[in-house]
Amino acid sequence: MKEELYKLLDECISTGNEEELQVVKQILEGVKRKRENLNGSYIGGVLGMERTLSENHCDVSIPITPFTYNSFEIVHGGVTATLVDSAMGTLANIILPEGYGAVTTNLTMHYLAPGTGGNLTARASVVHKGSKTLVMDGKVVRDDGKVIAHSTGSFFIFKK
Amino acid sequence: MKEELYKLLDECISTGNEEELQVVKQILEGVKRKRENLNGSYIGGVLGMERTLSENHCDVSIPITPFTYNSFEIVHGGVTATLVDSAMGTLANIILPEGYGAVTTNLTMHYLAPGTGGNLTARASVVHKGSKTLVMDGKVVRDDGKVIAHSTGSFFIFKK
Amino acid sequence: MKEELYKLLDECISTGNEEELQVVKQILEGVKRKRENLNGSYIGGVLGMERTLSENHCDVSIPITPFTYNSFEIVHGGVTATLVDSAMGTLANIILPEGYGAVTTNLTMHYLAPGTGGNLTARASVVHKGSKTLVMDGKVVRDDGKVIAHSTGSFFIFKK
Amino acid sequence: MKEELYKLLDECISTGNEEELQVVKQILEGVKRKRENLNGSYIGGVLGMERTLSENHCDVSIPITPFTYNSFEIVHGGVTATLVDSAMGTLANIILPEGYGAVTTNLTMHYLAPGTGGNLTARASVVHKGSKTLVMDGKVVRDDGKVIAHSTGSFFIFKK
């Protein structure tokens, strides 16, 4: 296995361009972030998710890099969905009492503008807190302040 | 840069467990897939997306691995969204005439069951083909045949 | 009360045009449909909903009349939503065992084409039947075969 | 036609209960509201929609009466959708320049609590104003302040 990994990295380094090496660096640092429990998932780690909690919100930010691009070289709609679902899911699990968790049952994304610039921040807010379900609102904002996605999510509450 | 990359990989190999090394292997192979144009995006490459086209559908599959997990160790809802958005977006761009592209304006996901087993396949179908917008239907299926997500997407058609 | 009703009808008849009288006729017939239990709700009655059940579907149809129009004189998006929600809700309550009911928790509508022609039919199908939730798919079709709306709905199952 | 209308009303009055007569009164008053241009559509008239505009919002209210009920005797989800779609659509058409209109392309409803009490108010706000599309947010509130539905809508802008 180790030889395979070195061989894959050697191949990257000898044939990949500068962009690719940056992507590999971001990814390996992301795996390390997961190992050190800075992120709860590999996908959160490799996207470089950083979270900030306040009383009523959960903000999750990622840098915009080639790793986040779709084939048109703008942020992949799935990456934006992953970002906002992570912010909502984190907030859902924070506001629930000990011993309860929440899983997404519905996620609706309205994409408003392309994801460009240096980074994206998803802000999740609670719309409804019931005994069986939660509803969240999520906005994704560029570093120039433009809202690029507006979303809503429903979560089902379960006993762990 | 190269030294940094080797240092990051050395650190993985010396401190990471078997799961982590498998994730790193998947990711480095995915970067290679992007370099070799087997995938149009890094995110498609590292998730290991394979696509199959038929007359009316576009199927995109990924293996389920720890890289795809959320912090509950089931497939991250954002990964499922990325998979189905990729299948829909690929189909959208295939059915449009030369010189036109399509971007997602709305994506609605209904999550029905946890993503478990060996792989997931998203199947996109055209619901509506207008002159300005497309609407797609997407289903995500496990290898045991269970539908785990049902989604719909709207796409805005633009002239490249 | 009775005098008020006759006064309102007299006013309609003396000042209303032919279209308005047709609308009043449709509405009064709809109230009668509710009284005779041909429809379970006044809104279903006045819209003239007729349902047909088959093994896997529930179809609900309404005539397109000025009563169904928005201010642009095409079928109001809310009327289309009412039609498809009724078809889904009927199917939900039919497939559940005795003593259980279902309420809509999420409804997503994609409007594809204007509602024109003589009538609209919504066809609801089951996408997912879980122990706590149901997910339905609904299509609304014109009498020329054109699909004018594609929708999905989530339902929460409760014990009556 | 006139005889038919009187016959239908006679039948209502002789066989209908108090609730039914109230519904007929509401409906006939609603038709009058449409005739007098207090509402732009029959459906808005018979539901008794009243609108209030402020700089950034459009509020539309309706009384909760048996006419608005589904077969469980709570407000029909389709009526709530009609209310919020009307508030959004009104706001969309107000903020657009002379000569432009907007039609709903996507409507997503999250139903949070049953519609009970004396009335419901939908408040529409602009989330995104682009050159081709508008995105709106809509909340539906009971008279006790409880939010019963949270919704988002996309609108396509057209030249009249």
XYZ file of C-alpha atoms in Angstrom:
640
model
C 0.000 0.000 0.000
C 2.723 2.477 1.004
C 4.570 1.930 -2.266
C 1.374 2.493 -4.188
C 0.801 5.791 -2.405
C 4.347 7.022 -3.084
C 4.032 5.901 -6.698
C 0.773 7.857 -7.084
C 2.340 10.949 -5.518
C 5.512 10.635 -7.656
C 3.307 10.473 -10.724
C 1.402 13.603 -9.638
C 4.595 15.498 -9.010
C 6.263 14.485 -12.270
C 3.248 14.968 -14.561
C 0.819 17.280 -12.744
C 0.713 21.019 -13.209
C 0.856 23.640 -10.440
C -2.939 23.579 -9.989
C -2.964 19.829 -9.482
C -0.202 19.995 -6.877
C -2.181 22.648 -4.978
C -5.215 20.365 -5.053
C -3.164 17.421 -3.745
C -1.777 19.616 -0.969
C -5.297 20.750 0.013
C -6.518 17.149 0.057
C -3.627 15.746 2.104
C -3.983 18.595 4.593
C -7.695 17.816 4.714
C -7.066 14.162 5.542
C -4.791 15.370 8.343
C -7.570 17.689 9.601
C -9.866 14.640 9.836
C -7.156 12.624 11.628
C -6.720 15.436 14.163
C -10.505 15.723 14.618
C -10.624 19.287 13.319
C -13.336 17.925 11.008
C -15.818 15.135 11.636
C -15.690 13.773 8.061
C -13.110 13.400 5.292
C -15.283 15.434 2.926
C -15.367 18.275 5.483
C -11.615 17.981 5.924
C -10.635 18.000 2.253
C -12.983 20.908 1.522
C -11.276 22.750 4.422
C -14.487 23.454 6.361
C -14.090 25.847 9.297
C -17.052 26.420 11.559
C -18.113 29.277 13.844
C -21.014 28.986 16.242
C -23.082 31.793 17.644
C -26.254 31.651 19.691
C -28.649 31.287 16.777
C -26.458 30.429 13.823
C -23.848 28.028 12.584
C -21.449 29.368 9.958
C -19.289 26.992 7.906
C -16.690 28.380 5.473
C -14.533 26.857 2.734
C -11.878 28.342 0.459
C -12.739 28.375 -3.256
C -10.035 26.401 -5.047
C -9.868 24.272 -8.215
C -10.829 21.297 -6.023
C -14.284 22.833 -5.578
C -14.882 23.480 -9.303
C -17.262 21.752 -11.683
C -16.240 21.284 -15.318
C -17.161 24.954 -16.037
C -14.600 26.051 -13.388
C -17.163 27.535 -11.014
C -18.013 25.991 -7.656
C -19.846 22.650 -8.170
C -23.478 22.838 -7.061
C -22.887 19.647 -5.083
C -20.072 21.317 -3.131
C -22.384 24.212 -2.249
C -25.037 21.684 -1.175
C -22.455 19.811 0.930
C -21.420 23.075 2.596
C -24.938 24.183 3.500
C -26.056 20.689 4.542
C -23.040 20.549 6.871
C -23.883 23.927 8.442
C -27.527 22.921 8.935
C -26.698 19.443 10.208
C -24.158 20.837 12.677
C -26.672 23.351 14.011
C -29.392 20.664 14.191
C -27.187 18.401 16.263
C -26.094 21.278 18.527
C -29.575 22.430 19.474
C -30.878 18.923 20.220
C -30.653 17.546 23.747
C -27.982 14.966 24.649
C -28.735 11.554 23.161
C -30.622 12.813 20.087
C -29.401 13.243 16.532
C -30.909 14.570 13.299
C -30.667 13.433 9.684
C -31.613 15.423 6.588
C -34.890 14.316 5.026
C -35.287 17.172 2.549
C -32.847 19.686 1.117
C -33.908 22.381 -1.328
C -31.290 24.545 -3.003
C -31.925 27.703 -5.014
C -28.724 28.637 -6.835
C -28.616 32.403 -7.346
C -25.145 33.371 -8.564
C -21.862 31.639 -9.396
C -19.473 30.807 -6.568
C -16.399 32.912 -7.276
C -13.832 34.839 -5.213
C -11.809 33.561 -2.276
C -14.271 31.664 -0.117
C -17.876 30.719 0.610
C -19.674 30.816 3.953
C -22.911 28.954 4.679
C -25.019 30.334 7.512
C -27.651 27.998 8.981
C -30.547 29.300 11.130
C -33.398 27.453 12.831
C -36.842 28.070 11.292
C -38.820 25.484 13.247
C -37.980 23.225 16.161
C -40.610 20.556 16.677
C -40.526 17.376 18.703
C -40.053 15.179 15.620
C -38.647 17.463 12.962
C -36.456 20.531 12.555
C -36.552 22.980 9.659
C -33.487 25.086 8.873
C -32.763 27.960 6.562
C -29.318 28.260 4.960
C -27.695 31.024 2.978
C -24.364 30.733 1.168
C -22.446 33.992 0.806
C -19.316 34.919 -1.208
C -16.566 37.059 0.280
C -17.937 40.081 -1.634
C -21.200 39.696 0.303
C -23.283 38.296 -2.572
C -25.699 35.509 -1.584
C -25.083 32.683 -4.076
C -27.519 30.085 -2.715
C -30.633 30.078 -0.576
C -31.711 26.778 0.871
C -34.064 25.072 3.273
C -33.693 21.718 4.960
C -35.926 19.389 6.968
C -34.388 17.099 9.559
C -35.832 14.052 11.258
C -34.963 13.755 14.954
C -33.930 10.306 16.203
C -32.838 8.842 19.528
C -29.198 7.733 19.239
C 5.926 22.460 -2.740
C 7.157 18.943 -3.582
C 8.826 18.585 -0.180
C 5.614 19.684 1.500
C 3.667 17.035 -0.375
C 6.100 14.263 0.534
C 6.083 15.446 4.141
C 2.258 15.336 4.253
C 2.241 11.839 2.736
C 4.985 10.622 5.095
C 2.925 11.881 8.014
C -0.172 10.068 6.727
C 1.739 6.832 6.307
C 3.433 6.965 9.694
C 0.405 8.057 11.771
C -2.694 7.185 9.721
C -4.647 3.956 10.087
C -5.583 1.575 7.292
C -8.842 3.446 6.570
C -6.987 6.716 6.149
C -4.475 5.190 3.753
C -7.343 3.789 1.664
C -8.882 7.268 1.559
C -5.583 8.824 0.466
C -5.239 6.174 -2.240
C -8.771 6.872 -3.498
C -8.078 10.600 -3.562
C -4.728 10.394 -5.358
C -6.230 8.032 -7.912
C -9.080 10.495 -8.319
C -6.693 13.366 -9.018
C -5.098 11.155 -11.660
C -8.536 10.464 -13.172
C -9.044 14.220 -13.526
C -5.572 14.637 -15.087
C -6.361 11.923 -17.611
C -9.767 13.504 -18.362
C -11.701 10.469 -17.132
C -13.575 13.020 -14.996
C -14.313 16.652 -15.762
C -13.815 17.839 -12.173
C -11.589 16.978 -9.196
C -14.647 16.295 -7.047
C -15.912 13.809 -9.662
C -12.470 12.232 -9.803
C -11.913 11.806 -6.069
C -15.430 10.424 -5.581
C -14.612 7.936 -8.372
C -17.600 8.834 -10.554
C -18.199 6.496 -13.508
C -20.888 7.388 -15.991
C -23.003 5.349 -18.406
C -25.199 6.974 -21.007
C -28.260 5.515 -22.620
C -30.784 7.134 -24.917
C -32.913 8.704 -22.188
C -30.823 8.437 -19.046
C -27.485 9.284 -17.562
C -26.258 6.991 -14.777
C -23.382 8.047 -12.519
C -21.989 5.617 -9.913
C -19.572 5.952 -6.999
C -18.165 3.418 -4.563
C -19.226 3.883 -0.922
C -16.040 4.333 1.100
C -15.097 6.168 4.316
C -14.325 9.185 2.101
C -18.056 9.517 1.364
C -19.164 9.327 5.011
C -20.588 12.032 7.249
C -19.747 12.028 10.943
C -22.404 9.293 11.535
C -20.496 7.046 9.056
C -23.264 6.925 6.479
C -22.999 8.621 3.083
C -22.988 12.434 3.525
C -26.160 14.025 2.148
C -23.936 16.476 0.285
C -22.160 13.603 -1.482
C -25.514 12.184 -2.594
C -26.501 15.672 -3.805
C -23.179 15.998 -5.665
C -23.737 12.608 -7.312
C -27.258 13.342 -8.506
C -26.448 16.918 -9.565
C -23.572 15.516 -11.647
C -25.829 12.953 -13.330
C -28.462 15.605 -14.087
C -25.946 18.204 -15.234
C -24.225 15.682 -17.523
C -27.531 14.701 -19.106
C -28.550 18.354 -19.448
C -25.360 19.218 -21.283
C -25.638 16.125 -23.501
C -29.150 16.804 -24.755
C -28.495 20.482 -25.529
C -27.341 21.504 -29.002
C -23.700 22.427 -29.639
C -22.809 25.806 -28.136
C -25.301 25.696 -25.243
C -24.740 24.806 -21.609
C -26.948 24.453 -18.536
C -26.473 25.391 -14.887
C -28.525 24.176 -11.926
C -30.952 26.776 -10.602
C -32.894 24.544 -8.238
C -32.121 21.176 -6.662
C -34.574 19.405 -4.376
C -33.475 16.276 -2.534
C -35.736 13.873 -0.644
C -33.554 11.526 1.401
C -35.352 8.201 1.843
C -32.896 5.688 3.292
C -29.249 5.611 4.419
C -26.537 5.135 1.818
C -24.940 1.792 2.705
C -23.469 -1.169 0.806
C -20.866 -1.117 -1.928
C -21.924 1.695 -4.237
C -24.543 4.253 -5.218
C -25.898 4.980 -8.690
C -27.740 8.164 -9.625
C -30.018 7.936 -12.650
C -31.058 11.225 -14.264
C -34.031 11.465 -16.663
C -35.459 14.443 -18.545
C -38.867 15.621 -17.290
C -39.155 18.818 -19.349
C -37.082 20.307 -22.135
C -38.016 23.913 -22.788
C -36.231 26.594 -24.759
C -34.974 28.345 -21.600
C -35.081 25.709 -18.880
C -34.729 21.976 -18.358
C -36.244 19.956 -15.529
C -34.678 16.647 -14.540
C -35.657 13.828 -12.244
C -32.941 11.913 -10.381
C -33.053 8.744 -8.345
C -30.150 7.410 -6.276
C -30.109 3.639 -5.836
C -28.005 1.336 -3.616
C -26.529 -1.918 -4.915
C -29.349 -3.840 -3.182
C -31.849 -1.938 -5.359
C -33.199 0.354 -2.629
C -33.862 3.951 -3.739
C -32.141 6.172 -1.148
C -32.890 9.596 -2.638
C -35.425 11.072 -5.013
C -34.630 14.452 -6.464
C -35.641 17.026 -9.013
C -33.538 19.750 -10.599
C -34.156 22.820 -12.732
C -31.503 24.020 -15.136
C -31.122 27.345 -16.886
C -29.936 27.102 -20.510
C -27.262 29.570 -21.587
C -25.313 30.255 -24.768
C -21.648 29.454 -24.183
C -78.656 35.170 6.496
C -80.999 33.859 3.796
C -81.920 37.390 2.704
C -78.228 38.263 2.513
C -77.582 35.278 0.271
C -80.437 36.124 -2.074
C -79.302 39.747 -2.142
C -75.750 38.688 -3.092
C -77.050 36.389 -5.812
C -79.449 39.066 -7.138
C -76.522 41.459 -7.336
C -74.434 38.904 -9.253
C -77.234 38.245 -11.683
C -78.032 41.905 -12.301
C -74.436 43.206 -12.595
C -72.239 40.164 -13.392
C -71.262 39.127 -16.899
C -71.680 35.658 -18.381
C -68.265 34.514 -17.068
C -69.154 35.502 -13.533
C -72.453 33.651 -13.666
C -70.641 30.524 -14.873
C -68.231 30.855 -11.931
C -71.125 31.229 -9.468
C -72.791 28.172 -10.962
C -69.567 26.134 -10.637
C -69.156 27.236 -7.031
C -72.738 26.515 -5.960
C -72.567 23.114 -7.622
C -69.276 22.530 -5.783
C -70.844 23.329 -2.424
C -73.544 20.793 -3.298
C -70.856 18.215 -4.147
C -69.413 18.707 -0.665
C -72.866 18.408 0.941
C -73.449 15.142 -0.928
C -69.991 13.843 0.078
C -68.757 13.626 -3.503
C -65.819 15.695 -2.234
C -64.249 15.701 1.217
C -63.621 19.476 1.261
C -65.292 22.632 -0.041
C -62.163 23.543 -2.000
C -62.245 20.137 -3.712
C -65.947 20.589 -4.411
C -65.781 24.088 -5.880
C -62.792 23.164 -8.050
C -64.871 20.187 -9.280
C -62.287 17.536 -8.364
C -63.053 14.047 -9.689
C -60.845 11.189 -8.631
C -59.966 7.829 -10.166
C -58.015 5.200 -8.293
C -55.920 2.443 -9.767
C -53.593 0.008 -8.046
C -50.577 2.314 -7.917
C -51.913 5.750 -8.737
C -54.476 8.297 -7.746
C -55.665 10.637 -10.490
C -57.556 13.824 -9.650
C -58.988 16.014 -12.443
C -60.502 19.489 -12.570
C -62.032 21.497 -15.415
C -60.107 24.661 -16.385
C -62.514 27.575 -15.956
C -62.164 31.288 -15.100
C -62.511 30.255 -11.444
C -59.086 28.560 -11.663
C -57.308 31.560 -13.258
C -54.729 33.885 -11.759
C -54.719 37.548 -12.799
C -52.889 36.608 -16.061
C -55.852 34.326 -16.945
C -53.865 31.089 -16.791
C -54.365 28.469 -14.076
C -53.190 29.855 -10.705
C -50.080 28.057 -9.438
C -51.851 27.621 -6.111
C -54.722 25.789 -7.811
C -52.247 23.420 -9.468
C -50.587 22.892 -6.064
C -53.993 22.232 -4.469
C -54.805 19.691 -7.178
C -51.551 17.740 -6.860
C -51.520 17.919 -3.046
C -55.054 16.492 -3.068
C -54.048 13.609 -5.362
C -50.982 12.819 -3.222
C -52.843 13.164 0.076
C -55.669 10.915 -1.153
C -53.196 8.243 -2.238
C -51.271 8.571 1.042
C -54.398 8.016 3.094
C -55.508 5.097 0.901
C -52.299 3.092 1.188
C -52.002 3.518 4.972
C -53.537 0.917 7.277
C -56.818 1.643 9.099
C -56.342 4.148 11.928
C -53.432 6.045 10.369
C -53.434 9.331 8.493
C -50.809 11.428 6.695
C -50.192 15.166 6.492
C -47.996 16.988 3.983
C -44.690 18.162 5.444
C -43.020 19.212 2.212
C -44.363 20.025 -1.227
C -42.106 20.971 -4.126
C -43.618 22.182 -7.380
C -41.803 22.661 -10.679
C -44.072 24.576 -13.048
C -43.258 23.598 -16.626
C -45.938 25.014 -18.906
C -49.116 27.101 -18.601
C -52.342 25.365 -17.652
C -54.598 25.800 -20.672
C -57.217 23.711 -22.500
C -60.224 21.978 -21.025
C -58.956 20.256 -17.902
C -55.981 19.251 -15.747
C -55.261 15.837 -14.240
C -52.830 15.247 -11.391
C -51.433 11.725 -11.094
C -49.853 10.790 -7.761
C -47.545 7.765 -7.377
C -45.738 6.376 -4.326
C -41.957 6.855 -4.353
C -41.209 5.682 -0.818
C -43.303 4.092 1.896
C -41.543 4.147 5.244
C -42.868 3.544 8.721
C -42.851 7.261 9.592
C -42.917 9.063 6.255
C -44.207 8.682 2.726
C -42.761 10.332 -0.375
C -44.967 10.847 -3.426
C -44.386 11.976 -6.958
C -47.061 13.993 -8.761
C -47.440 15.045 -12.367
C -50.072 17.435 -13.663
C -51.095 16.891 -17.280
C -53.247 18.962 -19.683
C -55.832 17.364 -21.962
C -53.369 17.647 -24.880
C -50.943 15.381 -22.955
C -48.457 18.107 -21.992
C -47.042 17.809 -18.447
C -47.468 21.263 -16.881
C -46.105 20.545 -13.381
C -43.831 17.994 -11.777
C -43.917 17.747 -8.034
C -42.777 15.768 -5.030
C -44.303 15.623 -1.581
C -43.293 14.254 1.819
C -45.962 13.114 4.243
C -45.730 12.462 7.953
C -47.685 9.419 9.144
C -49.707 9.831 12.349
C -51.996 7.654 14.402
C -55.527 9.055 14.252
C -78.907 30.188 -16.326
C -80.550 32.552 -13.809
C -83.159 29.950 -12.892
C -80.425 27.380 -12.399
C -78.576 29.714 -10.027
C -81.671 30.449 -7.962
C -82.465 26.735 -7.883
C -78.960 25.916 -6.612
C -79.183 28.617 -3.944
C -82.701 27.505 -2.913
C -81.378 23.978 -2.524
C -78.469 25.224 -0.367
C -80.776 27.215 1.826
C -83.329 24.433 2.278
C -80.882 21.563 2.858
C -77.559 23.118 3.896
C -76.496 23.599 7.508
C -75.281 26.872 9.040
C -71.656 26.154 8.078
C -72.597 25.656 4.465
C -74.551 28.898 4.328
C -71.550 30.752 5.758
C -69.378 29.205 3.047
C -71.833 30.250 0.331
C -71.897 33.782 1.754
C -68.073 33.942 1.749
C -67.955 32.694 -1.828
C -70.602 35.070 -3.187
C -68.917 37.985 -1.426
C -65.644 36.813 -2.962
C -67.080 36.819 -6.463
C -68.253 40.373 -5.771
C -64.733 41.318 -4.635
C -63.418 40.075 -7.995
C -66.131 42.013 -9.883
C -65.184 45.189 -8.002
C -61.449 44.587 -8.670
C -60.605 44.251 -4.990
C -58.970 40.974 -6.043
C -57.317 40.107 -9.330
C -58.613 36.525 -9.412
C -61.737 34.624 -8.341
C -59.653 32.334 -6.140
C -58.186 35.388 -4.352
C -61.692 36.821 -3.991
C -63.385 33.741 -2.590
C -60.528 33.122 -0.156
C -60.973 36.754 0.961
C -57.348 37.782 0.323
C -56.404 41.223 1.668
C -52.976 42.592 0.855
C -50.705 45.103 2.538
C -47.550 46.390 0.895
C -44.519 47.787 2.620
C -41.160 48.726 1.153
C -39.666 45.231 1.240
C -42.585 42.928 1.875
C -45.980 41.944 0.605
C -48.406 40.557 3.185
C -51.538 38.698 2.103
C -54.098 37.565 4.714
C -57.130 35.292 4.628
C -59.694 34.356 7.277
C -59.661 30.685 8.333
C -63.157 29.328 7.645
C -64.608 25.916 6.728
C -64.089 26.889 3.082
C -60.299 26.683 3.646
C -60.379 23.225 5.304
C -59.167 19.893 3.989
C -61.053 16.724 4.945
C -59.280 16.729 8.374
C -60.791 20.195 9.063
C -57.467 22.033 9.142
C -56.374 24.488 6.451
C -55.749 22.619 3.166
C -52.055 22.618 2.217
C -53.081 23.794 -1.233
C -54.819 26.849 0.253
C -51.635 27.724 2.171
C -49.653 27.284 -1.064
C -52.150 29.495 -2.930
C -51.819 32.172 -0.249
C -48.025 32.263 -0.239
C -47.752 31.991 -4.030
C -50.116 34.984 -4.288
C -48.019 37.044 -1.857
C -44.796 36.183 -3.697
C -46.290 36.718 -7.135
C -47.737 40.082 -6.127
C -44.377 41.215 -4.767
C -42.580 39.910 -7.872
C -44.839 41.880 -10.169
C -44.555 45.020 -8.013
C -40.759 45.176 -7.992
C -40.402 44.584 -11.737
C -40.254 47.550 -14.108
C -43.284 48.510 -16.223
C -43.857 46.023 -19.037
C -42.419 42.976 -17.287
C -44.201 40.163 -15.487
C -43.108 37.077 -13.534
C -44.450 33.522 -13.369
C -43.663 30.907 -10.721
C -41.256 28.230 -11.924
C -40.593 26.563 -8.581
C -42.454 26.596 -5.279
C -41.197 24.736 -2.220
C -43.385 24.501 0.871
C -42.322 23.271 4.296
C -45.446 22.770 6.411
C -44.567 23.286 10.073
C -47.774 23.431 12.081
C -51.536 23.176 11.449
C -53.400 26.258 10.253
C -55.824 27.060 13.066
C -57.226 30.210 14.699
C -58.837 33.170 13.003
C -56.625 33.981 10.046
C -53.372 33.334 8.184
C -50.936 35.918 6.830
C -48.287 35.163 4.214
C -45.330 37.534 4.122
C -43.209 37.497 0.957
C -39.681 38.968 0.844
C -37.187 39.233 -2.012
C -34.147 36.959 -1.681
C -32.623 37.536 -5.111
C -33.422 39.886 -7.958
C -31.622 38.899 -11.136
C -32.192 39.981 -14.707
C -33.912 36.714 -15.640
C -35.156 35.259 -12.377
C -36.398 36.310 -8.955
C -36.217 34.231 -5.778
C -38.638 34.942 -2.939
C -38.987 33.751 0.608
C -42.454 33.365 2.136
C -43.612 32.714 5.655
C -47.185 31.958 6.673
C -48.116 33.017 10.196
C -51.198 32.324 12.349
C -52.838 35.036 14.428
C -51.099 33.654 17.554
C -47.736 34.386 15.902
C -46.816 30.773 15.091
C -45.154 30.259 11.701
C -47.079 27.411 10.016
C -45.250 27.281 6.680
C -41.892 28.350 5.328
C -41.516 28.516 1.594
C -39.308 29.621 -1.258
C -40.244 30.415 -4.821
C -38.421 31.026 -8.097
C -39.952 33.268 -10.714
C -39.132 33.639 -14.372
C -39.212 37.225 -15.662
C -40.901 37.790 -19.029
C -41.614 40.782 -21.236
C -45.377 41.315 -21.438
